[in-house]
C-alpha cells in the first residue's frame, strides 16, 4: 500500500528552539520533529536514514559562522544541502511562575546566545551564568525546576511551549540578529530551470603560491560572483578547507562550467548542494514528501 508519511526532520536542540522555528518556516507543522543533542547527531541521523532531512544553523549576523555545522557538513559526504531559511533571533530572559528580575541569581544560556546578549549580561554582573547545549533545552529545565532564582535565555516560542514567563524581552545586543539555517538530505529535490538558487561547495587547494587564486579563476571567467568564502581546518595540522557559495539560476550553463572547471583546478572540490535561495517573507514547504 502506498501513501505519504510525515517527513522526519532532525534538528539540534529541543522543541521550542530557533531550529524548531526554522523547521516551521520550511515545512510548516506537518512534519515529525526529531530533537538531537548536537549537529553531528543531526547529520548522522539523516545519513543513517533515521531522518529524511536535517537542519543545521550555519551562520549568524552577529557571531558569524557556526563552526560545528560547517565541520559536520564537511564530514558528511553522502549529504547535500537542499534548502535554506533565515530566522529572526530574539532572545528573552525566561523564568518560571514567581520569578522576576529581582529573584534571578542564575541564568542558563547557550554560549552563542551569551555572545549575542553580551550587553545585557554586562549590565547584570551579579548573575551567575551556566552554559547549556540548547536554548530550548534550558527552558525545559527551568520549567521542571520551578525555582525563582533560576532563569534562562530562550525564545518566546520556548516560553509558550514550556509555560514560562518573559522576564526581559529582546535582550540581544542588536535588533537585526538573524541566523541562517541549511536543510540537508540524502538527495536533492528537482529544481525547475531558472529558479534562483545558491550552490555550496568545499575546496582544498595545493600548498603553493597562487593555488587558491587559480582554483577560483573559473568563477571570474564565467562571470559568477562569490557570495561567501570561509576557511576551516581539515583535521590535518595546518591544512584548510574552503567553503564557497555563489548564486545563479538553476540550469545555468556558466554555473555548470564553473563546477566542472573547479574540479580540474583543485585536488579536492566537492559539490555540497544547489538549493533555492531564501526570500524574505516567504514561508512554506520545500516540496518534499516521504513515500511509504
PDB file of C-alpha atoms in Angstrom, residues 70-236:
ATOM      1  CA  UNK A  70      30.451  23.606   8.921  1.00  0.00           C
ATOM      2  CA  UNK A  71      32.528  20.735  10.261  1.00  0.00           C
ATOM      3  CA  UNK A  72      29.526  18.380  10.451  1.00  0.00           C
ATOM      4  CA  UNK A  73      28.619  19.119   6.832  1.00  0.00           C
ATOM      5  CA  UNK A  74      32.214  18.656   5.662  1.00  0.00           C
ATOM      6  CA  UNK A  75      32.311  15.250   7.366  1.00  0.00           C
ATOM      7  CA  UNK A  76      29.050  14.123   5.701  1.00  0.00           C
ATOM      8  CA  UNK A  77      29.964  13.302   2.123  1.00  0.00           C
ATOM      9  CA  UNK A  78      26.677  11.487   1.493  1.00  0.00           C
ATOM     10  CA  UNK A  79      24.508  14.518   2.284  1.00  0.00           C
ATOM     11  CA  UNK A  80      23.570  17.545   0.200  1.00  0.00           C
ATOM     12  CA  UNK A  81      22.138  20.939   1.121  1.00  0.00           C
ATOM     13  CA  UNK A  82      18.593  21.236  -0.204  1.00  0.00           C
ATOM     14  CA  UNK A  83      17.110  24.443   1.255  1.00  0.00           C
ATOM     15  CA  UNK A  84      17.849  27.478   3.388  1.00  0.00           C
ATOM     16  CA  UNK A  85      15.870  29.827   5.598  1.00  0.00           C
ATOM     17  CA  UNK A  86      16.635  32.741   7.902  1.00  0.00           C
ATOM     18  CA  UNK A  87      15.166  33.117  11.392  1.00  0.00           C
ATOM     19  CA  UNK A  88      14.924  36.355  13.351  1.00  0.00           C
ATOM     20  CA  UNK A  89      16.634  35.589  16.671  1.00  0.00           C
ATOM     21  CA  UNK A  90      15.059  37.464  19.568  1.00  0.00           C
ATOM     22  CA  UNK A  91      16.385  36.283  22.901  1.00  0.00           C
ATOM     23  CA  UNK A  92      14.351  36.707  26.079  1.00  0.00           C
ATOM     24  CA  UNK A  93      15.072  36.075  29.731  1.00  0.00           C
ATOM     25  CA  UNK A  94      12.563  33.426  30.822  1.00  0.00           C
ATOM     26  CA  UNK A  95      11.578  32.257  34.285  1.00  0.00           C
ATOM     27  CA  UNK A  96       9.002  30.058  35.976  1.00  0.00           C
ATOM     28  CA  UNK A  97       5.937  31.328  37.805  1.00  0.00           C
ATOM     29  CA  UNK A  98       7.002  33.525  40.715  1.00  0.00           C
ATOM     30  CA  UNK A  99      10.318  34.544  39.157  1.00  0.00           C
ATOM     31  CA  UNK A 100      11.252  38.163  38.458  1.00  0.00           C
ATOM     32  CA  UNK A 101      14.376  40.092  37.556  1.00  0.00           C
ATOM     33  CA  UNK A 102      14.891  40.702  41.271  1.00  0.00           C
ATOM     34  CA  UNK A 103      14.766  36.995  42.216  1.00  0.00           C
ATOM     35  CA  UNK A 104      17.040  35.643  39.462  1.00  0.00           C
ATOM     36  CA  UNK A 105      20.604  34.816  40.511  1.00  0.00           C
ATOM     37  CA  UNK A 106      21.500  32.132  37.924  1.00  0.00           C
ATOM     38  CA  UNK A 107      20.864  32.030  34.160  1.00  0.00           C
ATOM     39  CA  UNK A 108      21.141  29.014  31.859  1.00  0.00           C
ATOM     40  CA  UNK A 109      22.431  30.180  28.485  1.00  0.00           C
ATOM     41  CA  UNK A 110      23.928  28.681  25.340  1.00  0.00           C
ATOM     42  CA  UNK A 111      27.456  30.071  24.639  1.00  0.00           C
ATOM     43  CA  UNK A 112      26.390  31.513  21.270  1.00  0.00           C
ATOM     44  CA  UNK A 113      23.336  33.148  22.833  1.00  0.00           C
ATOM     45  CA  UNK A 114      25.642  34.569  25.512  1.00  0.00           C
ATOM     46  CA  UNK A 115      27.752  36.189  22.779  1.00  0.00           C
ATOM     47  CA  UNK A 116      24.619  37.709  21.277  1.00  0.00           C
ATOM     48  CA  UNK A 117      23.426  39.106  24.634  1.00  0.00           C
ATOM     49  CA  UNK A 118      26.721  40.415  25.993  1.00  0.00           C
ATOM     50  CA  UNK A 119      25.440  43.896  26.822  1.00  0.00           C
ATOM     51  CA  UNK A 120      22.600  42.589  28.992  1.00  0.00           C
ATOM     52  CA  UNK A 121      24.900  40.325  30.981  1.00  0.00           C
ATOM     53  CA  UNK A 122      27.461  43.129  31.342  1.00  0.00           C
ATOM     54  CA  UNK A 123      24.681  45.239  32.872  1.00  0.00           C
ATOM     55  CA  UNK A 124      23.850  42.407  35.314  1.00  0.00           C
ATOM     56  CA  UNK A 125      27.268  41.319  36.633  1.00  0.00           C
ATOM     57  CA  UNK A 126      25.827  39.672  39.729  1.00  0.00           C
ATOM     58  CA  UNK A 127      24.052  36.989  37.701  1.00  0.00           C
ATOM     59  CA  UNK A 128      25.795  33.598  37.604  1.00  0.00           C
ATOM     60  CA  UNK A 129      25.994  32.181  34.059  1.00  0.00           C
ATOM     61  CA  UNK A 130      25.673  28.449  33.431  1.00  0.00           C
ATOM     62  CA  UNK A 131      26.441  27.143  29.946  1.00  0.00           C
ATOM     63  CA  UNK A 132      23.936  24.762  28.316  1.00  0.00           C
ATOM     64  CA  UNK A 133      23.850  22.955  24.960  1.00  0.00           C
ATOM     65  CA  UNK A 134      20.495  24.356  23.791  1.00  0.00           C
ATOM     66  CA  UNK A 135      18.278  27.371  24.470  1.00  0.00           C
ATOM     67  CA  UNK A 136      15.003  25.431  24.379  1.00  0.00           C
ATOM     68  CA  UNK A 137      16.559  22.679  26.477  1.00  0.00           C
ATOM     69  CA  UNK A 138      17.371  25.329  29.089  1.00  0.00           C
ATOM     70  CA  UNK A 139      13.733  26.461  29.013  1.00  0.00           C
ATOM     71  CA  UNK A 140      12.608  22.883  29.543  1.00  0.00           C
ATOM     72  CA  UNK A 141      14.944  22.584  32.556  1.00  0.00           C
ATOM     73  CA  UNK A 142      13.693  25.842  34.093  1.00  0.00           C
ATOM     74  CA  UNK A 143      10.091  24.681  33.705  1.00  0.00           C
ATOM     75  CA  UNK A 144      10.903  21.462  35.553  1.00  0.00           C
ATOM     76  CA  UNK A 145      12.861  23.057  38.423  1.00  0.00           C
ATOM     77  CA  UNK A 146      10.379  25.919  39.074  1.00  0.00           C
ATOM     78  CA  UNK A 147      12.906  27.937  41.096  1.00  0.00           C
ATOM     79  CA  UNK A 148      12.513  31.768  41.063  1.00  0.00           C
ATOM     80  CA  UNK A 149      16.294  32.080  41.319  1.00  0.00           C
ATOM     81  CA  UNK A 150      16.920  30.222  38.047  1.00  0.00           C
ATOM     82  CA  UNK A 151      16.142  31.655  34.613  1.00  0.00           C
ATOM     83  CA  UNK A 152      17.264  31.018  31.040  1.00  0.00           C
ATOM     84  CA  UNK A 153      17.802  32.766  27.735  1.00  0.00           C
ATOM     85  CA  UNK A 154      15.494  31.435  25.025  1.00  0.00           C
ATOM     86  CA  UNK A 155      12.778  32.439  22.564  1.00  0.00           C
ATOM     87  CA  UNK A 156       9.156  33.461  23.066  1.00  0.00           C
ATOM     88  CA  UNK A 157       8.327  30.219  21.259  1.00  0.00           C
ATOM     89  CA  UNK A 158      10.113  28.312  24.035  1.00  0.00           C
ATOM     90  CA  UNK A 159       8.318  30.374  26.691  1.00  0.00           C
ATOM     91  CA  UNK A 160       4.967  29.414  25.205  1.00  0.00           C
ATOM     92  CA  UNK A 161       5.935  25.768  24.735  1.00  0.00           C
ATOM     93  CA  UNK A 162       7.182  25.294  28.322  1.00  0.00           C
ATOM     94  CA  UNK A 163       4.814  27.633  30.144  1.00  0.00           C
ATOM     95  CA  UNK A 164       7.430  30.187  31.228  1.00  0.00           C
ATOM     96  CA  UNK A 165       7.191  33.943  31.824  1.00  0.00           C
ATOM     97  CA  UNK A 166       9.136  36.523  29.830  1.00  0.00           C
ATOM     98  CA  UNK A 167      11.108  38.428  32.475  1.00  0.00           C
ATOM     99  CA  UNK A 168      13.023  40.601  29.998  1.00  0.00           C
ATOM    100  CA  UNK A 169      12.219  40.683  26.265  1.00  0.00           C
ATOM    101  CA  UNK A 170      14.645  41.116  23.356  1.00  0.00           C
ATOM    102  CA  UNK A 171      17.910  41.167  25.304  1.00  0.00           C
ATOM    103  CA  UNK A 172      20.094  40.509  22.234  1.00  0.00           C
ATOM    104  CA  UNK A 173      22.646  43.240  21.501  1.00  0.00           C
ATOM    105  CA  UNK A 174      21.216  44.049  18.054  1.00  0.00           C
ATOM    106  CA  UNK A 175      17.628  44.064  16.784  1.00  0.00           C
ATOM    107  CA  UNK A 176      18.718  42.596  13.424  1.00  0.00           C
ATOM    108  CA  UNK A 177      20.094  39.398  14.963  1.00  0.00           C
ATOM    109  CA  UNK A 178      19.376  36.583  12.486  1.00  0.00           C
ATOM    110  CA  UNK A 179      20.515  33.011  11.928  1.00  0.00           C
ATOM    111  CA  UNK A 180      20.650  31.274   8.575  1.00  0.00           C
ATOM    112  CA  UNK A 181      19.755  27.581   8.580  1.00  0.00           C
ATOM    113  CA  UNK A 182      20.526  24.957   5.941  1.00  0.00           C
ATOM    114  CA  UNK A 183      18.480  21.809   5.340  1.00  0.00           C
ATOM    115  CA  UNK A 184      20.382  18.640   4.434  1.00  0.00           C
ATOM    116  CA  UNK A 185      19.178  15.361   2.943  1.00  0.00           C
ATOM    117  CA  UNK A 186      20.485  12.348   1.071  1.00  0.00           C
ATOM    118  CA  UNK A 187      19.033  13.502  -2.266  1.00  0.00           C
ATOM    119  CA  UNK A 188      18.256  16.840  -3.904  1.00  0.00           C
ATOM    120  CA  UNK A 189      14.615  17.578  -4.853  1.00  0.00           C
ATOM    121  CA  UNK A 190      14.147  18.608  -8.518  1.00  0.00           C
ATOM    122  CA  UNK A 191      14.721  22.275  -9.307  1.00  0.00           C
ATOM    123  CA  UNK A 192      12.786  23.983 -12.084  1.00  0.00           C
ATOM    124  CA  UNK A 193      15.064  25.665 -14.661  1.00  0.00           C
ATOM    125  CA  UNK A 194      15.508  29.341 -13.913  1.00  0.00           C
ATOM    126  CA  UNK A 195      14.839  29.008 -10.172  1.00  0.00           C
ATOM    127  CA  UNK A 196      17.057  31.451  -8.205  1.00  0.00           C
ATOM    128  CA  UNK A 197      19.454  29.091  -6.423  1.00  0.00           C
ATOM    129  CA  UNK A 198      22.652  29.056  -4.410  1.00  0.00           C
ATOM    130  CA  UNK A 199      25.427  26.488  -4.766  1.00  0.00           C
ATOM    131  CA  UNK A 200      27.677  25.444  -1.894  1.00  0.00           C
ATOM    132  CA  UNK A 201      30.921  23.574  -2.432  1.00  0.00           C
ATOM    133  CA  UNK A 202      34.032  22.756  -0.445  1.00  0.00           C
ATOM    134  CA  UNK A 203      37.510  23.118  -1.863  1.00  0.00           C
ATOM    135  CA  UNK A 204      41.033  22.114  -0.902  1.00  0.00           C
ATOM    136  CA  UNK A 205      43.956  23.550  -2.838  1.00  0.00           C
ATOM    137  CA  UNK A 206      47.656  22.770  -3.075  1.00  0.00           C
ATOM    138  CA  UNK A 207      50.005  24.438  -0.600  1.00  0.00           C
ATOM    139  CA  UNK A 208      51.624  26.654  -3.211  1.00  0.00           C
ATOM    140  CA  UNK A 209      51.587  30.359  -4.092  1.00  0.00           C
ATOM    141  CA  UNK A 210      48.577  31.330  -6.173  1.00  0.00           C
ATOM    142  CA  UNK A 211      46.808  27.979  -5.852  1.00  0.00           C
ATOM    143  CA  UNK A 212      43.611  29.449  -4.389  1.00  0.00           C
ATOM    144  CA  UNK A 213      43.576  32.212  -6.999  1.00  0.00           C
ATOM    145  CA  UNK A 214      43.936  29.682  -9.809  1.00  0.00           C
ATOM    146  CA  UNK A 215      41.221  27.479  -8.336  1.00  0.00           C
ATOM    147  CA  UNK A 216      38.782  30.384  -8.165  1.00  0.00           C
ATOM    148  CA  UNK A 217      39.553  31.711 -11.643  1.00  0.00           C
ATOM    149  CA  UNK A 218      36.648  29.804 -13.296  1.00  0.00           C
ATOM    150  CA  UNK A 219      34.169  31.883 -11.291  1.00  0.00           C
ATOM    151  CA  UNK A 220      35.643  35.113 -12.663  1.00  0.00           C
ATOM    152  CA  UNK A 221      35.937  33.681 -16.168  1.00  0.00           C
ATOM    153  CA  UNK A 222      32.239  32.794 -16.255  1.00  0.00           C
ATOM    154  CA  UNK A 223      31.048  35.960 -14.501  1.00  0.00           C
ATOM    155  CA  UNK A 224      29.891  34.200 -11.329  1.00  0.00           C
ATOM    156  CA  UNK A 225      30.210  36.234  -8.134  1.00  0.00           C
ATOM    157  CA  UNK A 226      31.187  34.538  -4.863  1.00  0.00           C
ATOM    158  CA  UNK A 227      28.670  35.289  -2.142  1.00  0.00           C
ATOM    159  CA  UNK A 228      30.646  33.745   0.699  1.00  0.00           C
ATOM    160  CA  UNK A 229      34.115  32.306   1.281  1.00  0.00           C
ATOM    161  CA  UNK A 230      35.026  30.628   4.573  1.00  0.00           C
ATOM    162  CA  UNK A 231      38.003  28.514   5.640  1.00  0.00           C
ATOM    163  CA  UNK A 232      38.030  25.716   8.210  1.00  0.00           C
ATOM    164  CA  UNK A 233      40.765  23.309   9.372  1.00  0.00           C
ATOM    165  CA  UNK A 234      40.584  19.944   7.622  1.00  0.00           C
ATOM    166  CA  UNK A 235      41.597  17.887  10.655  1.00  0.00           C
ATOM    167  CA  UNK A 236      45.181  17.581   9.445  1.00  0.00           C
TER     168      UNK A 236
END
